[in-house]
Short mmCIF file of C-alpha atoms and ligand atoms in Angstrom, two decimals:
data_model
loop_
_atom_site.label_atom_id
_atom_site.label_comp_id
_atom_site.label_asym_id
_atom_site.label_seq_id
_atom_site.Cartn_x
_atom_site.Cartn_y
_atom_site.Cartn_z
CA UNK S 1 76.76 82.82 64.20
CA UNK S 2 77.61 79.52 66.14
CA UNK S 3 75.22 79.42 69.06
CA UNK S 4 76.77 79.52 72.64
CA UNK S 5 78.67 76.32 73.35
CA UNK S 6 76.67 75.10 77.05
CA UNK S 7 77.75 73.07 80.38
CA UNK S 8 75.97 72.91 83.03
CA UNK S 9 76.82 70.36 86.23
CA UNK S 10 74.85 72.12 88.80
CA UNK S 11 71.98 69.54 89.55
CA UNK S 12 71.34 65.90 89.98
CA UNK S 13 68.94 65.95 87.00
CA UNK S 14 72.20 66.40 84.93
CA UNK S 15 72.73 65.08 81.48
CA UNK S 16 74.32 61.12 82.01
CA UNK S 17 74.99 61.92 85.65
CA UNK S 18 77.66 64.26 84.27
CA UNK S 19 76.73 67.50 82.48
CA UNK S 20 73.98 69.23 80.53
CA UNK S 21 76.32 70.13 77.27
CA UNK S 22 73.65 70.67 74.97
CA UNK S 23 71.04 73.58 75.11
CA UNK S 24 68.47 73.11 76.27
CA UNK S 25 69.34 71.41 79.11
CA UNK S 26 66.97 68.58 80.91
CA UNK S 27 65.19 71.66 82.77
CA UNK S 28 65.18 73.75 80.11
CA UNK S 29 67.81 76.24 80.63
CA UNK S 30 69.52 77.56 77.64
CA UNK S 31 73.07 78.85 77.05
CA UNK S 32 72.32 82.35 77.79
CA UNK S 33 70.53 81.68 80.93
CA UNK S 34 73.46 79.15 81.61
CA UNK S 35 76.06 82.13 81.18
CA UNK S 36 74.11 85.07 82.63
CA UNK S 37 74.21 82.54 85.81
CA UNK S 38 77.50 81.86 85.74
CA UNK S 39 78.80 85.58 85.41
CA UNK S 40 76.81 86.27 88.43
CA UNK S 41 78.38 83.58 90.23
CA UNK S 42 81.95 84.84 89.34
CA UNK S 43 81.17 88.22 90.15
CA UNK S 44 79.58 87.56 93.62
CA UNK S 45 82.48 85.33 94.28
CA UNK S 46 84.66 88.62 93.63
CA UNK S 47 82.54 91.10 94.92
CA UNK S 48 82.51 88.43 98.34
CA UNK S 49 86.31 89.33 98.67
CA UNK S 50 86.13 92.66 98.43
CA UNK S 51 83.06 92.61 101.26
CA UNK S 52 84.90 90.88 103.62
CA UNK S 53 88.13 92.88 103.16
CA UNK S 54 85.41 95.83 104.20
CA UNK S 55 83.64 94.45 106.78
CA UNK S 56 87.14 93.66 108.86
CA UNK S 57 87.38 97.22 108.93
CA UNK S 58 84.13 97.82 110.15
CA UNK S 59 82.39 98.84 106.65
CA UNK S 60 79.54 97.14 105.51
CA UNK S 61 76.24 97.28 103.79
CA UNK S 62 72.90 95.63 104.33
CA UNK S 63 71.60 96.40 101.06
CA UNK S 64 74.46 94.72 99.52
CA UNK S 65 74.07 91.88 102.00
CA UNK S 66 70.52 91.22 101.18
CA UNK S 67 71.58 91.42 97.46
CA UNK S 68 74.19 88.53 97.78
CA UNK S 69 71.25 86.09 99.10
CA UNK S 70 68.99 87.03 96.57
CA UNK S 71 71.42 86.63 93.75
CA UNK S 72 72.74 83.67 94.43
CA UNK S 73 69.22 82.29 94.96
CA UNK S 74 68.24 83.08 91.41
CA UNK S 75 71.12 81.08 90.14
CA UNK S 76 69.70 77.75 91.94
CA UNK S 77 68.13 75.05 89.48
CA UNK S 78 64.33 76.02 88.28
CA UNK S 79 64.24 79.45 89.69
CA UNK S 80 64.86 81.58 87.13
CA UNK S 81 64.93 81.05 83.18
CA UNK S 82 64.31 84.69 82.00
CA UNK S 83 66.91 86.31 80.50
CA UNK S 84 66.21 90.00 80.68
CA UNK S 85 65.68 89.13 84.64
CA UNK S 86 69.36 87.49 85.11
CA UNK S 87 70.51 90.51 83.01
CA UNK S 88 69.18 92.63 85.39
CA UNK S 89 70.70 90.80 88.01
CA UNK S 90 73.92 90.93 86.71
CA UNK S 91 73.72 94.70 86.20
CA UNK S 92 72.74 95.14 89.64
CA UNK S 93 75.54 93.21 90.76
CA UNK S 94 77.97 95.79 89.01
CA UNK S 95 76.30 98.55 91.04
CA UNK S 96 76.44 96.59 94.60
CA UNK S 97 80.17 96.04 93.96
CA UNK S 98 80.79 99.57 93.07
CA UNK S 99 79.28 100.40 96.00
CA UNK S 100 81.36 97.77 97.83
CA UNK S 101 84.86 98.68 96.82
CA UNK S 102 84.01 102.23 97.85
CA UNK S 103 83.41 100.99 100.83
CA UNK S 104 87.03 99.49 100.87
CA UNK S 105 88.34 102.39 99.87
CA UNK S 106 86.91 104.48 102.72
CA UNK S 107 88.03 101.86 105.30
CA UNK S 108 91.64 101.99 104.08
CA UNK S 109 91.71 106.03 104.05
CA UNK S 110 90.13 106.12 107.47
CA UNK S 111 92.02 103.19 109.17
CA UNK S 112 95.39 103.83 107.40
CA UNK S 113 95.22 107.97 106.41
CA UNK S 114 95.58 109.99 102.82
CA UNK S 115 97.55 108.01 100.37
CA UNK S 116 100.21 110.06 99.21
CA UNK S 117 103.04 109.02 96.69
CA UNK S 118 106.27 106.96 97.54
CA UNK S 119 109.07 105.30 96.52
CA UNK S 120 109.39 101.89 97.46
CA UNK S 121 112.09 99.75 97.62
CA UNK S 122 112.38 96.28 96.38
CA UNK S 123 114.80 93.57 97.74
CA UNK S 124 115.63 92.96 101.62
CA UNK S 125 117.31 94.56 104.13
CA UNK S 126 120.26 92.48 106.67
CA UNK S 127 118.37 91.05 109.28
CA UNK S 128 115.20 88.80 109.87
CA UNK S 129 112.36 89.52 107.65
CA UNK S 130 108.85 88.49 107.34
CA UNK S 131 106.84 88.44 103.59
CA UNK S 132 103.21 89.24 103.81
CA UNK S 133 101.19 88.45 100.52
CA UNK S 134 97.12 88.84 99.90
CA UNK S 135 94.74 92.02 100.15
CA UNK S 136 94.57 92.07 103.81
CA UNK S 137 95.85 95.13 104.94
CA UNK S 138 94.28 94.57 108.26
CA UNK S 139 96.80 91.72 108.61
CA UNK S 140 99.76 93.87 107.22
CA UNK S 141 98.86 96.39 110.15
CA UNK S 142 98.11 93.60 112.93
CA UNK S 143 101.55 91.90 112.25
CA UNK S 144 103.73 95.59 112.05
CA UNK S 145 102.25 96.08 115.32
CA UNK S 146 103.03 93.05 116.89
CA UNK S 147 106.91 93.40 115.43
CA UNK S 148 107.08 96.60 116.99
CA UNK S 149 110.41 96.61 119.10
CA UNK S 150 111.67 93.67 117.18
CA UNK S 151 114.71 93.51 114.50
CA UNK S 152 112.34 91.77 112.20
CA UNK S 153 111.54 93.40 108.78
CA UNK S 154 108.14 93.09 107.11
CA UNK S 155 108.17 93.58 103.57
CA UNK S 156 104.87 93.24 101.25
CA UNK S 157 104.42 91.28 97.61
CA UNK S 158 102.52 90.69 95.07
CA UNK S 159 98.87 93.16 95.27
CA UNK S 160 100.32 94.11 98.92
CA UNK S 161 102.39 96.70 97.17
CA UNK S 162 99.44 99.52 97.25
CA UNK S 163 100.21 99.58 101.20
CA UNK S 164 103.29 101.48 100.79
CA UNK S 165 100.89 104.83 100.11
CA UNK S 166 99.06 104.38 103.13
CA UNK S 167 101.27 107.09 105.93
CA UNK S 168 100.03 105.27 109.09
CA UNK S 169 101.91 101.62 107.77
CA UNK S 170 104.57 103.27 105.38
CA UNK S 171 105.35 105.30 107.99
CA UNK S 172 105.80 101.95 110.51
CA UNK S 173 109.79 101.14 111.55
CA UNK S 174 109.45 97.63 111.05
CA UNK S 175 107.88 98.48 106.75
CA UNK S 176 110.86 97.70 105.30
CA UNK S 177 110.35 97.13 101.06
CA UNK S 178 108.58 95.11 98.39
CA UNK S 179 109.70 91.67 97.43
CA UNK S 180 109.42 89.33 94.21
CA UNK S 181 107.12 89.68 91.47
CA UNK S 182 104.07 87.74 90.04
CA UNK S 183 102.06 85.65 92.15
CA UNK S 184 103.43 82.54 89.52
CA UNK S 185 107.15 83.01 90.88
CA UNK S 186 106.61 82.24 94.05
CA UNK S 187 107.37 78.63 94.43
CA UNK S 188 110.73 80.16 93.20
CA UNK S 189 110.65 83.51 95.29
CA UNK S 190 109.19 82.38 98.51
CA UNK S 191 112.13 79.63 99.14
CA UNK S 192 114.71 82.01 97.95
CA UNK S 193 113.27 84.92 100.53
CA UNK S 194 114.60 83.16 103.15
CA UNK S 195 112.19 83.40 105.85
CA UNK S 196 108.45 83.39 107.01
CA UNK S 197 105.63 83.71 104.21
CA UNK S 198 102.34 84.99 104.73
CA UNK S 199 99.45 84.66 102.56
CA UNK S 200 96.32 86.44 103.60
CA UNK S 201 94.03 85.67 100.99
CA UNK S 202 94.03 84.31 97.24
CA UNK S 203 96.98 84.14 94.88
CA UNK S 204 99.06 81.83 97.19
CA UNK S 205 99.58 78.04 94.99
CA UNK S 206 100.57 74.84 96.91
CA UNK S 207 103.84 75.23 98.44
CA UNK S 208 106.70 72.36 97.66
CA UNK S 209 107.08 70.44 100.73
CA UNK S 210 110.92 72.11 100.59
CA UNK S 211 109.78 75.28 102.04
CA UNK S 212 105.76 74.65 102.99
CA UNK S 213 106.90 75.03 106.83
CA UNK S 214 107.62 78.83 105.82
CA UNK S 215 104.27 79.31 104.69
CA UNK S 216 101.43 80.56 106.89
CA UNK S 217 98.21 81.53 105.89
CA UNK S 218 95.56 83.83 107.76
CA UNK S 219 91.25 82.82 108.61
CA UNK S 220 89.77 81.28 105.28
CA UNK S 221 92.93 80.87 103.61
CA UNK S 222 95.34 77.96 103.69
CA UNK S 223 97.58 75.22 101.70
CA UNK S 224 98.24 71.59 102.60
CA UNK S 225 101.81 71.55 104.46
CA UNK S 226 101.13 75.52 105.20
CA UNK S 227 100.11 76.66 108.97
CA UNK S 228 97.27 78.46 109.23
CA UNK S 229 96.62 81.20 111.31
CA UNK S 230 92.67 81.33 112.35
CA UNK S 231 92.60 84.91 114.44
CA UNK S 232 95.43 87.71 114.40
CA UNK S 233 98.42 86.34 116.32
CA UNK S 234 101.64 86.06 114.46
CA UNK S 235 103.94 85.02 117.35
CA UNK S 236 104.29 81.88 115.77
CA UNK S 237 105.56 83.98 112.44
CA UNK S 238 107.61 86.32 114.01
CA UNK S 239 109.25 83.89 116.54
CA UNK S 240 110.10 81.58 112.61
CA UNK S 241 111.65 84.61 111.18
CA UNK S 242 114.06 85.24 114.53
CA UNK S 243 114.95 81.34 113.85
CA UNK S 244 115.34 81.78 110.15
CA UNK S 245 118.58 82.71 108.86
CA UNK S 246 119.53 85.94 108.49
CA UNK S 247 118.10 87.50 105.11
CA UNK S 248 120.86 89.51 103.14
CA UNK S 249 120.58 92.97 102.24
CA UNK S 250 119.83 92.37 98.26
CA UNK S 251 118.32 95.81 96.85
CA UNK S 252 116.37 95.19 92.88
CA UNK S 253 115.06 98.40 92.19
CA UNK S 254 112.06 100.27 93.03
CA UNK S 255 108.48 101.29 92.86
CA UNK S 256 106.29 104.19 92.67
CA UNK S 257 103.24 104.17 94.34
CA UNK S 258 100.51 106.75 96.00
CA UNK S 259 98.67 108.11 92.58
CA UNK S 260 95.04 107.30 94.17
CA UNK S 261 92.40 109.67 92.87
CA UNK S 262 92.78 111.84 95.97
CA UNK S 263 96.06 112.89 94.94
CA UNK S 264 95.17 112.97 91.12
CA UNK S 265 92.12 115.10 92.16
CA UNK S 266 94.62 117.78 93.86
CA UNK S 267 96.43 118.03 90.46
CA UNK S 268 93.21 118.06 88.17
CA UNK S 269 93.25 121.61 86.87
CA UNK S 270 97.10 121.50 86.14
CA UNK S 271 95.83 117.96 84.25
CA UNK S 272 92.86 120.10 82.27
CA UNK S 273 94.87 122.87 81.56
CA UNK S 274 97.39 120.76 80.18
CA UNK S 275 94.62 118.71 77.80
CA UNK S 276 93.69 122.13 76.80
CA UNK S 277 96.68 123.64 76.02
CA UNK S 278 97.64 119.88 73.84
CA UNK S 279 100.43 118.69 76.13
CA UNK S 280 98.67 115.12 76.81
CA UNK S 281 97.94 113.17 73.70
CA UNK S 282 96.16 110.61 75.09
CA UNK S 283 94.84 108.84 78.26
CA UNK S 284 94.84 104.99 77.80
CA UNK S 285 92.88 102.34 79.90
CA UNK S 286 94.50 98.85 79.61
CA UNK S 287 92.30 96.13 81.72
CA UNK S 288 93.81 93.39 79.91
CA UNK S 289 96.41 90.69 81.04
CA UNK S 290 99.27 89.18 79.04
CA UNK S 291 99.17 86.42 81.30
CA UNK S 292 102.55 84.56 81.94
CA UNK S 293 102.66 82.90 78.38
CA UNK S 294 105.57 84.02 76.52
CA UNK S 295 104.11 84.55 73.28
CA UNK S 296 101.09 86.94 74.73
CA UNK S 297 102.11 90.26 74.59
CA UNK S 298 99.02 92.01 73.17
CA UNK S 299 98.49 94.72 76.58
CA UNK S 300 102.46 95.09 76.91
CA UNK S 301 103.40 95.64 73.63
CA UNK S 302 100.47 98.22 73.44
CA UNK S 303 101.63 100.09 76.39
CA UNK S 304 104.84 100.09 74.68
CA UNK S 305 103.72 101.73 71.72
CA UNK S 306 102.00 104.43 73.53
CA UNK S 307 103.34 108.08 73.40
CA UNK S 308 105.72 110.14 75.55
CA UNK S 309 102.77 112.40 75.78
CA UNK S 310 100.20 110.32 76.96
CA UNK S 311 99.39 108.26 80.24
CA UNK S 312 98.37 104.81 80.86
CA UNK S 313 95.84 103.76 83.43
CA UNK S 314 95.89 99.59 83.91
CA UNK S 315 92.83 97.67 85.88
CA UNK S 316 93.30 94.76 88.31
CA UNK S 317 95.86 92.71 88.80
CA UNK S 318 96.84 91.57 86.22
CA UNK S 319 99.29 93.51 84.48
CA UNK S 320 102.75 92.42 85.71
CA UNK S 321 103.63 92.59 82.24
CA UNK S 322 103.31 95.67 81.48
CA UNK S 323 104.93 97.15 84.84
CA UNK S 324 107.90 95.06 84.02
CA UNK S 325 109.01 98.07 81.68
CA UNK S 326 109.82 101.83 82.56
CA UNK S 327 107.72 104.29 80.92
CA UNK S 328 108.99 107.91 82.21
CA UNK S 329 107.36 110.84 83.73
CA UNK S 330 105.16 113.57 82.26
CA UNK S 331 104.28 116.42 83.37
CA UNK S 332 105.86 115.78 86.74
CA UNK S 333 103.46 112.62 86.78
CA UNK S 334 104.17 108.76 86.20
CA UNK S 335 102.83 107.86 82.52
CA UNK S 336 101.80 104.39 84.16
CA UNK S 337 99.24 104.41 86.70
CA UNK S 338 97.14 101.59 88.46
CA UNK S 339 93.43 102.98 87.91
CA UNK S 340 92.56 100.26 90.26
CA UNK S 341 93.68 97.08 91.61
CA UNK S 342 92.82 94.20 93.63
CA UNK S 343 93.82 95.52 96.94
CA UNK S 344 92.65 99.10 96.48
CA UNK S 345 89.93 99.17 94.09
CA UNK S 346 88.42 102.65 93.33
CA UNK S 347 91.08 104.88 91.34
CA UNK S 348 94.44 105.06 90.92
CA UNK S 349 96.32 103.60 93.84
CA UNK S 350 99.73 102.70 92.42
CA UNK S 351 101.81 103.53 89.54
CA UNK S 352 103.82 100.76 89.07
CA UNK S 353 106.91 102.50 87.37
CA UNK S 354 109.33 100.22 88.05
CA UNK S 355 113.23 101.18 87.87
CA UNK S 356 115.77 99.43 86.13
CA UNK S 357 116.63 96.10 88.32
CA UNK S 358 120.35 97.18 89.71
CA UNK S 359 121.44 94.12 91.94
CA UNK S 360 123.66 95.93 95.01
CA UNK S 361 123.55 92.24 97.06
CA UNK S 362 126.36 92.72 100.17
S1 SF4 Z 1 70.44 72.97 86.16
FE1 SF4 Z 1 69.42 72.25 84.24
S2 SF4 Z 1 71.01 72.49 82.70
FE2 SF4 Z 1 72.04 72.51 84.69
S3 SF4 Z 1 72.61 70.41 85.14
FE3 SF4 Z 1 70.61 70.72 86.05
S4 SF4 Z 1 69.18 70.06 84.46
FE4 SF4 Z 1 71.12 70.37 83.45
#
């Protein structure tokens, strides 16, 4: 077995002034202390969004605090070189994020109210409109109130879509739809919205100076040519959208959203009995990502090949692939369901059945 390849750049001892690529490095750490290290870097880093999508709605966690400090000081040079230690670390790190995107989940039920299943529109309605991308749901709700009373439209994208099962902001006049797809299409889809962006956290790329004065972004996020928004006022965005042209009504299709576990939990014993009496095959968990490569298909031609009787759950966000594709209904339920995704992380939040695209542009 080929030993684990090793780069490490993290302190001036470094190998040449440029990297420690062979292991040991000059300190002595080894591959496997290198990578245990590094995956608990990564996952702080993404347990660190989910934690400050919390604490802006007023859930947080000392323990989990106190964890991030300690963590990330046994990843600092000559600290730590024991293995089954920085294993332990990183296993600790899965529970403290468990624990953290429950607490997400309760601040979105009690700020926003039950999910509940709906269909969502995608495309844009006649009149000014205003695209809000990211996690931040607290910035989806600040800006809906501030349109209040206003003509303009705010429709979501990209991992915003899970908002839509949320009654207190579907239910909001100004909620108009879903718009574009991947986060990779949006130096196409952003221009060709035709007003005001707004990217609330990450998945936003560089805009092209063409349409960069469209782009806002919200606290600890922002672009070069983008305007940044440090606190919770979007005049600036609304007044852009009422100077924008007028977007024109273009309606793609739809989506299905609302399966969180609360729901699913109502239907359970309808979902036993019908294990029991054989009428689901199969449940599948897919937490792969085709990425945007043409030639990967692995997860999406899998889901494909699943059974009519059977349901899919997908994980994160990446799985645009696979939504891009209509699998039907069983049992009164949607055979594709989001388990969990970046914006609502514990149980299924959205099924992503989408409809076939039907273009009725006036
Ligand atoms: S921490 Fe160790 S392995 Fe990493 S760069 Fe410094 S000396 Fe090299």
């Amino acid at each position: 077995m080929n030993p684990l390849p090793m780069f490490c750049n993290q302190c001036e001892q470094t190998m040449g002034g440029t990297g420690c690529s062979h292991s040991p490095g000059i300190c002595g750490k080894d591959a496997d202390v290198q990578s245990l290290q590094e995956t608990i870097l990564y996952g702080l880093k993404g347990m660190a969004a989910y934690a400050s999508h919390a604490r802006r709605l007023g859930k947080h966690d000392e323990a989990v605090s106190a964890f991030v400090e300690e963590a990330l000081f046994s990843t600092m040079t000559n600290v730590n070189f024991d293995v089954p230690t920085l294993f332990e670390i990183a296993m600790e790190l899965g529970r403290k994020n468990f624990r953290v995107m429950e607490l997400l989940d309760q601040g979105h039920v009690e700020a926003f109210g039950d999910p509940s299943p709906a269909v969502v529109t995608v495309g844009t309605k006649a009149g000014p409109g205003i695209l809000m991308t990211g996690h931040d749901l607290v910035d989806l709700a600040d800006l809906l109130k501030q349109a209040e009373g206003t003509d303009v439209n705010v429709y979501t994208h990209g991992e915003m879509l899970p908002a839509h099962m949320y009654p207190k902001l579907r239910e909001h006049p100004n909620l108009a739809g879903h718009y574009g797809g991947p986060w990779q299409k949006q130096r196409a889809e952003f221009p060709a919205f035709g007003g005001p962006v707004v990217a609330t956290t990450n998945c936003v790329l560089i805009p092209h100076a063409h349409y960069a004065d469209c782009l806002f972004t919200t606290r600890f996020t922002a672009v070069p040519g983008g305007t940044r928004i440090p606190g919770n006022d979007f005049s600036a965005v609304i007044a852009k959208a009422k100077a924008c042209p007028t977007l024109a009504k273009r309606v793609e299709g739809a989506l299905e959203v609302g399966y969180h576990r609360k729901v699913l939990l109502d239907a359970a014993g309808t979902i036993v009995d019908a294990v029991k009496a054989g009428q689901i095959s199969r449940f599948f968990v897919i937490g792969g990502c085709d990425g945007y490569e043409p030639g990967r298909s692995y997860f999406s031609d899998y889901a494909e090949a699943t059974p009519p009787d059977s349901f899919i759950l997908t994980l994160g966000c990446g799985k645009f692939r696979i939504n891009a594709r209509d699998y039907g209904r069983h049992l009164g339920l949607p055979r594709l369901m989001t388990w969990a995704s970046a914006t609502t992380p514990t149980g299924p939040s959205a099924s992503r059945s989408r409809w076939p695209r039907r273009s009725t542009a006036a």
